[in-house]
Short mmCIF file of C-alpha atoms in Angstrom, two decimals:
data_model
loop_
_atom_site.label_atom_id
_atom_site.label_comp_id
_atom_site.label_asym_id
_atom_site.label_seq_id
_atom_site.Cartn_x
_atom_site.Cartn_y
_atom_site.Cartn_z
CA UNK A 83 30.86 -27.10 -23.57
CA UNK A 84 29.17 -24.47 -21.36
CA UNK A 85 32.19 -23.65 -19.33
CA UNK A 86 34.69 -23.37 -22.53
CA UNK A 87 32.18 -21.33 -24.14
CA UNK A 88 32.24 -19.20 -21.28
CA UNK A 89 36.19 -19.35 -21.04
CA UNK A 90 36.10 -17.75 -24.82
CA UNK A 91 33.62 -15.02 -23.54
CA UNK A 92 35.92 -14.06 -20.98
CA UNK A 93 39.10 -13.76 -23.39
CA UNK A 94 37.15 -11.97 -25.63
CA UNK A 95 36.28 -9.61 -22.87
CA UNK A 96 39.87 -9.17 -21.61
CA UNK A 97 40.81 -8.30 -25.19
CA UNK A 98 38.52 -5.49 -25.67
CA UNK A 99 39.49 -4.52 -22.51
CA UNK A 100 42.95 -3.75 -23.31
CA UNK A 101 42.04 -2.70 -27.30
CA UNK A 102 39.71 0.08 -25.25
CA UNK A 103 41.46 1.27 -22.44
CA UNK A 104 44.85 0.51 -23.43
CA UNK A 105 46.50 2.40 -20.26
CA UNK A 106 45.19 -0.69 -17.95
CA UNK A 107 46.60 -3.58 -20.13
CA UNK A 108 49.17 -4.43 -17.82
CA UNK A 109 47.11 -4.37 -14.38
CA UNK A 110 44.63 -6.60 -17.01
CA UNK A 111 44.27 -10.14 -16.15
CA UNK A 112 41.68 -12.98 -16.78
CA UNK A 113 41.46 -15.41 -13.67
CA UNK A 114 40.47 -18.83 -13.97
CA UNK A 115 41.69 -20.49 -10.86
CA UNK A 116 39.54 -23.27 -9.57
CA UNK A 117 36.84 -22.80 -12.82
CA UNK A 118 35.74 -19.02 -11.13
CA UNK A 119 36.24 -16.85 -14.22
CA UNK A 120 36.92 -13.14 -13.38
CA UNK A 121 38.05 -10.88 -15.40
CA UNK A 122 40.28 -8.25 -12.77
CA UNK A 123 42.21 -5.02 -12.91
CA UNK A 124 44.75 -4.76 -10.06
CA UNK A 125 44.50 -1.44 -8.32
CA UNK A 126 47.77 -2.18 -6.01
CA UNK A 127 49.25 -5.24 -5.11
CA UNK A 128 46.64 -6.88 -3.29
CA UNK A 129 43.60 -6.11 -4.59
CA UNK A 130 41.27 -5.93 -8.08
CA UNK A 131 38.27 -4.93 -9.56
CA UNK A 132 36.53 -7.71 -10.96
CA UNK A 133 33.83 -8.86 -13.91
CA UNK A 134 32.19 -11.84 -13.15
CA UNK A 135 28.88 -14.16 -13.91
CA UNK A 136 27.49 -14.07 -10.69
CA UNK A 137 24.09 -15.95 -9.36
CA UNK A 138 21.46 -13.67 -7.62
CA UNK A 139 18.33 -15.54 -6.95
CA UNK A 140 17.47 -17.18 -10.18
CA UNK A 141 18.91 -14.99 -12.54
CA UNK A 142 22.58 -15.10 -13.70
CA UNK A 143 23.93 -11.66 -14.05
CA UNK A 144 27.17 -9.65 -14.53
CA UNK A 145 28.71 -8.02 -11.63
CA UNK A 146 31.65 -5.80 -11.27
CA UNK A 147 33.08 -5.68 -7.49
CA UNK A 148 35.57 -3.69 -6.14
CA UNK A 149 37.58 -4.19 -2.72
CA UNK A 150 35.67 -1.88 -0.70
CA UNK A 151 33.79 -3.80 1.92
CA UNK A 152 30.21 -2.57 1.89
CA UNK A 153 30.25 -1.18 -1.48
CA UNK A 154 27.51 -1.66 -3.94
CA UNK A 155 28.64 -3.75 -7.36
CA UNK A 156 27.37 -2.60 -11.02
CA UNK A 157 24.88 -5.62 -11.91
CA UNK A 158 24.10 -5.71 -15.55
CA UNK A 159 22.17 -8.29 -17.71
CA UNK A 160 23.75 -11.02 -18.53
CA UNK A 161 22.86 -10.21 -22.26
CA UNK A 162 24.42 -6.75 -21.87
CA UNK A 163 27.01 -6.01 -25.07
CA UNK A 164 30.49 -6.76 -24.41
CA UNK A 165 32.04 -2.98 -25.28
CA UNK A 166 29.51 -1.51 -22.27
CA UNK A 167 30.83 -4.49 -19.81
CA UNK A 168 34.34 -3.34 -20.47
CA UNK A 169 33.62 0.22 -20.55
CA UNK A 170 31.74 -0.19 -16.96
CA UNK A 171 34.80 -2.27 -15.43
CA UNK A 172 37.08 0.37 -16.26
CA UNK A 173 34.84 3.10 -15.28
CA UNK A 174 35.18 1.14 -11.61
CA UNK A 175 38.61 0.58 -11.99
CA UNK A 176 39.82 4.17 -13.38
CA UNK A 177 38.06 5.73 -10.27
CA UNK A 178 39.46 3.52 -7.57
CA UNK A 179 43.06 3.73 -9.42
CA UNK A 180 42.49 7.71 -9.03
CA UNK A 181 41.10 7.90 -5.52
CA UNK A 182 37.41 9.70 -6.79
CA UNK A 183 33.77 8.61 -7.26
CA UNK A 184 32.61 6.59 -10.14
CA UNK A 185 31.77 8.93 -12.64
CA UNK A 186 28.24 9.72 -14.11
CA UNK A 187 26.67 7.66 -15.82
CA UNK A 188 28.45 4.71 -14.61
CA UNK A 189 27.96 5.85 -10.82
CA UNK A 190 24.40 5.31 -11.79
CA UNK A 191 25.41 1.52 -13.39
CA UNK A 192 24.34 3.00 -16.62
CA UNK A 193 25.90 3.33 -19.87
CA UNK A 194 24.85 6.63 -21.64
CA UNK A 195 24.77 10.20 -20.08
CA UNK A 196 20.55 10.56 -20.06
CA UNK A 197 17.97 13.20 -18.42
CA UNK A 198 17.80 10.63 -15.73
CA UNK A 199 21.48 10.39 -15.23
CA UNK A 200 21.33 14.33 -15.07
CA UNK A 201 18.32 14.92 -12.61
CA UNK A 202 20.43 12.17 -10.65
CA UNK A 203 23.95 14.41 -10.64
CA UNK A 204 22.09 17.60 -10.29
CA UNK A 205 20.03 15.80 -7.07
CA UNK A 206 23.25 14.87 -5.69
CA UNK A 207 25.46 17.76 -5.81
CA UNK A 208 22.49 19.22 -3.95
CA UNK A 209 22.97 17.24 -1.36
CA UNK A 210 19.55 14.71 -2.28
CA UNK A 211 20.23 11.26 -1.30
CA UNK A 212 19.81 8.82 -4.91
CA UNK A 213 18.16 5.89 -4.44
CA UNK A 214 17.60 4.49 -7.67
CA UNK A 215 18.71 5.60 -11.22
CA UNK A 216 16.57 3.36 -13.69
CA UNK A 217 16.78 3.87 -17.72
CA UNK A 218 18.53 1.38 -19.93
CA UNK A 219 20.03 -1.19 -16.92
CA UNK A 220 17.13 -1.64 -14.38
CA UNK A 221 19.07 -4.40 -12.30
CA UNK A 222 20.09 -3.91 -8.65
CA UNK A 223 21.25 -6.44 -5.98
CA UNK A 224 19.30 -6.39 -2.70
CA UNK A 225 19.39 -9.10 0.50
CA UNK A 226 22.39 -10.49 2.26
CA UNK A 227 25.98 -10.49 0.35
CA UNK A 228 26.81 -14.10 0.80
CA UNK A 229 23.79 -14.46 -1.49
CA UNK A 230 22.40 -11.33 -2.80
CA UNK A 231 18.84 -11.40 -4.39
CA UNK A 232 18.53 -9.30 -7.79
CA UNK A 233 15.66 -6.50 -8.24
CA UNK A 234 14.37 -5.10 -11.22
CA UNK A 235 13.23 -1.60 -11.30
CA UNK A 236 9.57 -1.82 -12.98
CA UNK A 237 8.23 1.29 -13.06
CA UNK A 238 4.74 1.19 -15.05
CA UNK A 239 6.57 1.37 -18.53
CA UNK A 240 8.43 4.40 -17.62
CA UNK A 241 11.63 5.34 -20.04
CA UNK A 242 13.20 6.28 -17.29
CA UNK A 243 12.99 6.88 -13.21
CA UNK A 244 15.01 7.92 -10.66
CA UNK A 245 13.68 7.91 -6.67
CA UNK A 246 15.48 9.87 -4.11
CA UNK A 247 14.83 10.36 -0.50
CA UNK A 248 13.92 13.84 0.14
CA UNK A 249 14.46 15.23 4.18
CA UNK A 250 10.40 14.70 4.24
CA UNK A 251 9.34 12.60 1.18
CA UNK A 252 10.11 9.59 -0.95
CA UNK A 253 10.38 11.18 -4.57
CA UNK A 254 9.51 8.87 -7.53
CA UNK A 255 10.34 11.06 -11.24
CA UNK A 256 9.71 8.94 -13.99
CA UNK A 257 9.35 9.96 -17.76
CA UNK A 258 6.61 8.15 -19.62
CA UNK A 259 6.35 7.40 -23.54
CA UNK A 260 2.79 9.46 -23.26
CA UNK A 261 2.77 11.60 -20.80
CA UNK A 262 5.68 12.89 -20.42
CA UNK A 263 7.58 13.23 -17.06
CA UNK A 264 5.33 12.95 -13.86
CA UNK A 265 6.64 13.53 -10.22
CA UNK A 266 5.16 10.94 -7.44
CA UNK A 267 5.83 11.69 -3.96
CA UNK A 268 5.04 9.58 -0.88
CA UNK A 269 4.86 11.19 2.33
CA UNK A 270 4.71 9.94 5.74
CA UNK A 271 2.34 13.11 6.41
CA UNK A 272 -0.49 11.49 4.99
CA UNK A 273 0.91 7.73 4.69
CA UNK A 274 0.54 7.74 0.86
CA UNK A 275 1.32 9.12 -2.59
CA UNK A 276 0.81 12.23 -4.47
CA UNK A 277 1.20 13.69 -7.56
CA UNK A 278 3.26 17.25 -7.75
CA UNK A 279 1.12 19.23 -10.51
CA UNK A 280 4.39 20.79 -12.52
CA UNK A 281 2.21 22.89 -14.77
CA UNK A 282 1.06 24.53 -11.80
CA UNK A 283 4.13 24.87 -9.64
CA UNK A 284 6.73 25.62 -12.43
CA UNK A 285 3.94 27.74 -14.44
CA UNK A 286 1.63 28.95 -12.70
CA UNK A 287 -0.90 26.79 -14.44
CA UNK A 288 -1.76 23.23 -14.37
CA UNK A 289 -2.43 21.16 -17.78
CA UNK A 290 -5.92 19.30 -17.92
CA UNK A 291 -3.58 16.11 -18.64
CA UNK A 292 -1.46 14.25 -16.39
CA UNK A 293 2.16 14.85 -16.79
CA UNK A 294 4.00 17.48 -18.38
CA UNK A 295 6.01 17.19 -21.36
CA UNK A 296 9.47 16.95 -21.89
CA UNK A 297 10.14 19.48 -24.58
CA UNK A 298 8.23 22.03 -22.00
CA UNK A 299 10.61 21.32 -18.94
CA UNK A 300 13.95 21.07 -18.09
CA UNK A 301 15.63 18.63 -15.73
CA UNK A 302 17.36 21.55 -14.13
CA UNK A 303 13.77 23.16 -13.14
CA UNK A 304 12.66 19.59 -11.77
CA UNK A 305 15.64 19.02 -10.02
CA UNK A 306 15.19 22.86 -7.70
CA UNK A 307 11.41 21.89 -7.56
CA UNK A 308 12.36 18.90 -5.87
CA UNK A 309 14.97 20.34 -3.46
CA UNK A 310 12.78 23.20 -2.76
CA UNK A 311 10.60 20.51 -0.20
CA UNK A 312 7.36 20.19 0.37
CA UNK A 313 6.36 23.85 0.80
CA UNK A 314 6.61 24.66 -2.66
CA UNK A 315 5.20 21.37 -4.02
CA UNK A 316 1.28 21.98 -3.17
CA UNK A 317 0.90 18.58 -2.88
CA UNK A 318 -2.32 16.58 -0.91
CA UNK A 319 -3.17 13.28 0.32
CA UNK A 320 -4.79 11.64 -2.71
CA UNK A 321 -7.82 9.54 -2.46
CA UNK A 322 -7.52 6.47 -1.24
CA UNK A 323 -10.40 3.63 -0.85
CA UNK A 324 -12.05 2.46 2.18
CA UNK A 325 -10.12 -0.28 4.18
CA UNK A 326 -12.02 -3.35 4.11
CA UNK A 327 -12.31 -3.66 7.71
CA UNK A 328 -14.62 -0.27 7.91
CA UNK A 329 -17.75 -1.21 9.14
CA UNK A 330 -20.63 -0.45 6.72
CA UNK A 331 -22.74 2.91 7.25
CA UNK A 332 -25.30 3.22 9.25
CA UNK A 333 -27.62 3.49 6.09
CA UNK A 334 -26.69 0.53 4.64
CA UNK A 335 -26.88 -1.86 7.32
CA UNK A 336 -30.53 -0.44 7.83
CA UNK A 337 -31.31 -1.05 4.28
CA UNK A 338 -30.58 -4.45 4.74
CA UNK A 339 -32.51 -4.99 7.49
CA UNK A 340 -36.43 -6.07 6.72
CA UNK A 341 -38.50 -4.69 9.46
CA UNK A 342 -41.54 -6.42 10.05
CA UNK A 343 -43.64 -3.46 9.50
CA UNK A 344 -42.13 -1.03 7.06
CA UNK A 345 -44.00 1.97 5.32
CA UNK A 346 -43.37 1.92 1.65
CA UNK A 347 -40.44 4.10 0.44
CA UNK A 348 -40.53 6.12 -2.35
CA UNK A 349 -38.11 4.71 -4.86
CA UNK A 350 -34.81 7.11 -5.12
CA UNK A 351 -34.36 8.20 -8.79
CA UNK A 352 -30.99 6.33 -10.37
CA UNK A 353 -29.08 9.03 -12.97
CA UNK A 354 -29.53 7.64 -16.61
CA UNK A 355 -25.35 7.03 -16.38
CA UNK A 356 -25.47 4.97 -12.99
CA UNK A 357 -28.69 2.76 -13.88
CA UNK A 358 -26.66 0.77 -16.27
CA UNK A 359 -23.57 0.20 -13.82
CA UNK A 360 -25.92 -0.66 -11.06
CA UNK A 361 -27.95 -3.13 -13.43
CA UNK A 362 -24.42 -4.46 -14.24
CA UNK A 363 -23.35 -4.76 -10.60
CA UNK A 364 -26.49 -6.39 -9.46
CA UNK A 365 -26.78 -8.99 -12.14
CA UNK A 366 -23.17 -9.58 -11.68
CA UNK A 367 -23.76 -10.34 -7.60
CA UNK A 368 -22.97 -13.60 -6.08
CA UNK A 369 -26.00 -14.58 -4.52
CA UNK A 370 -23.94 -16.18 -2.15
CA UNK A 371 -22.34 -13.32 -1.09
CA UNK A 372 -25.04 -10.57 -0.85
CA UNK A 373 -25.21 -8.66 2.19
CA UNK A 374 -21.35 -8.93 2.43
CA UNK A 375 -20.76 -5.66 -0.06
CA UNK A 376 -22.59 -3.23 -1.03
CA UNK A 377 -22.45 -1.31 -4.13
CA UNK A 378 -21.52 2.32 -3.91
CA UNK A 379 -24.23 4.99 -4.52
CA UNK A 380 -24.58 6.93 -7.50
CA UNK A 381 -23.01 10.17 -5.76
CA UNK A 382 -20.59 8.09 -4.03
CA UNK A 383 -19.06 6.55 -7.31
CA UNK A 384 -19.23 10.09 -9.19
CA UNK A 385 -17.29 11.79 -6.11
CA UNK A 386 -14.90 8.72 -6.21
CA UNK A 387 -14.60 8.86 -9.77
CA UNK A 388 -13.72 12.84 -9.81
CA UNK A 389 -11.49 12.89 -7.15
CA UNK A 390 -9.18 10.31 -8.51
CA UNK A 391 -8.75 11.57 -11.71
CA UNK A 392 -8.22 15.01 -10.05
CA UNK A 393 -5.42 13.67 -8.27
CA UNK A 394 -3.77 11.91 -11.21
CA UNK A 395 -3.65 15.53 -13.26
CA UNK A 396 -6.79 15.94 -14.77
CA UNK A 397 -6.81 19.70 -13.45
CA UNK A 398 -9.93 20.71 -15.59
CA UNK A 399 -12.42 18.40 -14.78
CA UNK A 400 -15.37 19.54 -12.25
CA UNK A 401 -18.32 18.32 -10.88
CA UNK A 402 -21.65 18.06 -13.28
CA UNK A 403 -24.86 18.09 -12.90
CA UNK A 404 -27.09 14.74 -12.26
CA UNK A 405 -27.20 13.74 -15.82
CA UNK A 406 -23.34 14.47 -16.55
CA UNK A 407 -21.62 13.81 -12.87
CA UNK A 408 -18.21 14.62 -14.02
CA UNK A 409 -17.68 17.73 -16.84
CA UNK A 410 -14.65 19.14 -18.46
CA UNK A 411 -13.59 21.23 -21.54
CA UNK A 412 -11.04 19.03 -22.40
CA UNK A 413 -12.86 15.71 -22.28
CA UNK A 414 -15.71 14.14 -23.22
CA UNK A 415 -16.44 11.54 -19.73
CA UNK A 416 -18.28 8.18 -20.91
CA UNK A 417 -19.54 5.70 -18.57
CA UNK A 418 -19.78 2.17 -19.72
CA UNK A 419 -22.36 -0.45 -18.17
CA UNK A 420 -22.62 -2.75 -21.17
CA UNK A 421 -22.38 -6.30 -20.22
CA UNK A 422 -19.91 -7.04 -22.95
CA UNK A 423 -15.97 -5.39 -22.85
CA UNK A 424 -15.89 -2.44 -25.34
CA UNK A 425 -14.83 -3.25 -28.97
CA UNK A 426 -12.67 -1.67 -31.21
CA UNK A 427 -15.74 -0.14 -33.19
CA UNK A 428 -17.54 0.64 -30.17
CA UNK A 429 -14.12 2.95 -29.07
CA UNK A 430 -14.49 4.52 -32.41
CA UNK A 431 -17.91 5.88 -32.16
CA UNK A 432 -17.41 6.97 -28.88
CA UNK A 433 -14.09 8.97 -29.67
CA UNK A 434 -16.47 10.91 -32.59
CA UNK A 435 -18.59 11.65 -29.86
CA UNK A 436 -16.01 12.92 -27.86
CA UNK A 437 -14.52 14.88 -30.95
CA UNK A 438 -18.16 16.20 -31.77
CA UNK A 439 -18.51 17.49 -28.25
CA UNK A 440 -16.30 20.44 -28.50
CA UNK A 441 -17.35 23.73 -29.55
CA UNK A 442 -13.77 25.38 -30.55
CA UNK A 443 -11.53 21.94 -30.84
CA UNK A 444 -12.11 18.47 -30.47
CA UNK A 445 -12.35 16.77 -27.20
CA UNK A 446 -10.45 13.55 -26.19
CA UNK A 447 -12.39 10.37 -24.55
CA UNK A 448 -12.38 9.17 -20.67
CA UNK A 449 -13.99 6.38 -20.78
CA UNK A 450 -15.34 4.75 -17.14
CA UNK A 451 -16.20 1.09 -17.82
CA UNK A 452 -17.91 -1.44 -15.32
CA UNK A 453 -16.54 -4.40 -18.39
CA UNK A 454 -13.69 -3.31 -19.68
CA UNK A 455 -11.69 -3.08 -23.12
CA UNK A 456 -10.78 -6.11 -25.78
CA UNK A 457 -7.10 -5.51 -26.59
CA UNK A 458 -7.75 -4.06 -29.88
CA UNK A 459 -9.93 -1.28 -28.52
CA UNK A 460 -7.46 -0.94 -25.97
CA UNK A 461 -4.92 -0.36 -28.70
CA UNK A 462 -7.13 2.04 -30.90
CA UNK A 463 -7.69 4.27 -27.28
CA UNK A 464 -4.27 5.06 -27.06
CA UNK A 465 -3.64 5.69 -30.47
CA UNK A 466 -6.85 8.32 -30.11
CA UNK A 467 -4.82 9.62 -26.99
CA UNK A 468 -8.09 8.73 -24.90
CA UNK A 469 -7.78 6.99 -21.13
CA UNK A 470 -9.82 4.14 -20.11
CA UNK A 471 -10.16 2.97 -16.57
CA UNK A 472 -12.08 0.17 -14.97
CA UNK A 473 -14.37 1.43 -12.28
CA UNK A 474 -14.34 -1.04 -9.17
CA UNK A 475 -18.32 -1.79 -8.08
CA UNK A 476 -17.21 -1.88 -4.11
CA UNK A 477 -14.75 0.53 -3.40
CA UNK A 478 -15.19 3.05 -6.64
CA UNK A 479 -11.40 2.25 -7.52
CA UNK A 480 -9.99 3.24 -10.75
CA UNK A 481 -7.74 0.47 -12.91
CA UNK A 482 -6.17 0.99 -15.75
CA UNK A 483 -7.84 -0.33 -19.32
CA UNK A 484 -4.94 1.05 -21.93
CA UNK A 485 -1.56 1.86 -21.72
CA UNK A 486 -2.21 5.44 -21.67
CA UNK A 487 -4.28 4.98 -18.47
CA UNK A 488 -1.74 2.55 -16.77
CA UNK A 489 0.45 5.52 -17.68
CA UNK A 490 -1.53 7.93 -15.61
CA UNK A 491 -2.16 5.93 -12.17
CA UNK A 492 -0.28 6.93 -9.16
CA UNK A 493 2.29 4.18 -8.00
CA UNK A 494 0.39 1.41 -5.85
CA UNK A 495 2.33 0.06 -3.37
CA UNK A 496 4.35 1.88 -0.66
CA UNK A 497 7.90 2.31 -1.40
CA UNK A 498 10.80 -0.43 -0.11
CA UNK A 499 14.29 0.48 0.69
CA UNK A 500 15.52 -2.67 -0.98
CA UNK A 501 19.24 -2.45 -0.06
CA UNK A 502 22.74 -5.17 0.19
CA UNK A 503 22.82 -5.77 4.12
CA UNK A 504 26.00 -4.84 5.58
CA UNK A 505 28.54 -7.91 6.23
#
């Protein structure tokens, strides 16, 4: 029943091909020799571009081929609507029958002319190498071609993202629901990634929030950033955390030490905003494992703390004084050291605060939290356009507690040039 269900699908298909693109019906023909279905348009005597279901890993997809040897096929869901399957296949077909590229956006395997399909075109005809064009069909095929794997471009809820290796970079541009578009670059300079502040090199003036938004750029100006290089993209390592394999400072291996005969020590005063997360930490400590790690200092977490939202685009925030480690005049910085995760009510109350803490307008919430976030609260944070990140006891690592956070973090891994092999 499968198979003649999938027989129908494949007349229907070869139908709407013709109805469609009417000047291919007769180099149209559906080819069911041996049970392979393929749905092919002859481009000379010999040879076709094909539709077909095709197996990549575990996932059953749609792929259109074409004779060239190493070429890459179009992979599309297999729940992908029929009129974009048959609009894609002659797309292939039209191109090969002419002797010229695939053209946009179906060079990109997508279906719709986008800003990522543009910022792909104008990349190219500047000579950019595309990597990756990722909006409405994230599916690409990557391992050997006897038995190609299937990759889905991710991308941290991103409408959109294209990457593109740059002569001295790996460029990541994706366009977020919140923030707008945000330009990631990885750099084998500094062996990591880094944001390109676009208020600052398109304006002159960076934005105290990550991103920039779309109605205030154009791809066009992204696109010459981009090729412009490095130079003109003021872009620096961003923090990273300490490997694990770094031996511990000198200070803190002696303050686990116990000397036989020690003079008292006058106790170190603990900021008001750190005593909590240290309670928290300690009470939270594996006896098992003490003596293993150590918590970070109070200075060490706040330097931490402000240099990673500084690299993620938080351009106004500065350093405070002991009481208030972190200040800005756009946000109002809360840390969180209560041993239960932050309810919805509890996000309320601290977003008046935030509001009540600007003289002129309102200011939005960061929120640092040693527990986290319940999913409501979570929910309520982004709808008050506030960012909540989980502060890491060890390494003073930020993580994402709402979407608009998640938004906001720099890419994690190192990118992978996941590619077909040649034959």
């Amino acid at each position: 029943m499968a198979s003649f269900g999938r027989h129908l699908h494949f007349q229907t298909l070869e139908r709407a091909l013709c109805e469609r693109h009417p000047e291919l019906a007769d180099r149209v023909r559906f080819d069911d020799t041996d049970g392979r279905m393929l749905l092919k348009v002859a481009v000379n005597d010999r040879q076709s571009v094909g539709l077909a279901n095709v197996r990549m890993g575990h996932a059953i997809v749609w792929a259109i081929i074409d004779p060239e040897l190493n070429s890459e096929p179009s992979v599309w869901p297999v729940h992908t609507p029929d009129e974009v399957l048959v609009d894609a296949l002659h797309a292939v077909a039209s191109a090969y029958l002419a002797g010229r590229p695939v053209a946009s956006p179906w060079r990109w395997h997508e279906s719709n002319p986008s800003e990522a399909t543009e910022l792909a075109d104008l990349l190219d005809a500047h000579g950019v190498q595309v990597l990756r064009v990722a909006a409405s069909n994230r599916y690409f095929p990557y391992g050997p071609r006897h038995a190609p794997k299937l990759d889905v471009v991710a991308g941290g809820r991103a409408e959109a993202i294209v990457e593109a290796a740059l002569p001295d970079a790996f460029a990541r541009v994706s366009l977020k629901p919140s923030l707008g578009w945000t330009v990631d670059v990885h750099s084998s300079a500094w062996d990591g990634w880094s944001r390109i502040d676009l208020g600052w090199c398109l304006r002159g003036r960076s934005s105290p929030v990550p991103g920039m938004p779309r109605a205030k750029v154009s791809v066009p100006e992204i696109a010459e950033l981009l090729c412009r290089g490095p130079q003109a993209w003021d872009a620096e390592p961003a923090w990273q955390p300490a490997r694990p394999d770094v031996p511990l400072r000198a200070a803190t291996l002696s303050a686990h030490q116990e000397p036989l005969f020690a003079e008292p020590v006058e106790e170190e005063t603990v900021p008001v905003w750190f005593a909590g997360l240290r309670e928290l930490w300690d009470a939270g400590e594996d006896p098992a494992r003490q003596g293993d790690t150590a918590s970070l200092s109070a200075s060490e977490v706040a330097e931490a703390v402000l240099e990673q939202l500084t690299d993620l685009g938080f351009a106004d925030l500065r350093e405070g004084d002991t009481d208030s480690p972190v200040e800005s005049d756009t946000f109002h910085i809360v840390w969180h050291s209560g041993r239960k995760s932050l309810s919805t009510s509890d996000v309320e109350k601290l977003n008046g605060r935030a509001a009540a803490a600007g003289e002129e307008v309102p200011k939005r919430l960061i929120v640092i939290t040693g527990t986290g976030l319940t999913r409501p609260a979570a929910d309520f944070a982004d709808q008050a356009k506030a960012f909540a990140f989980y502060l890491d006891r060890t390494t003073g690592e930020l993580s994402s507690e709402n979407t608009r956070a998640y938004e906001a973090l720099l890419p994690r891994k190192d990118p992978v040039r996941r590619e077909l092999e040649p034959w």
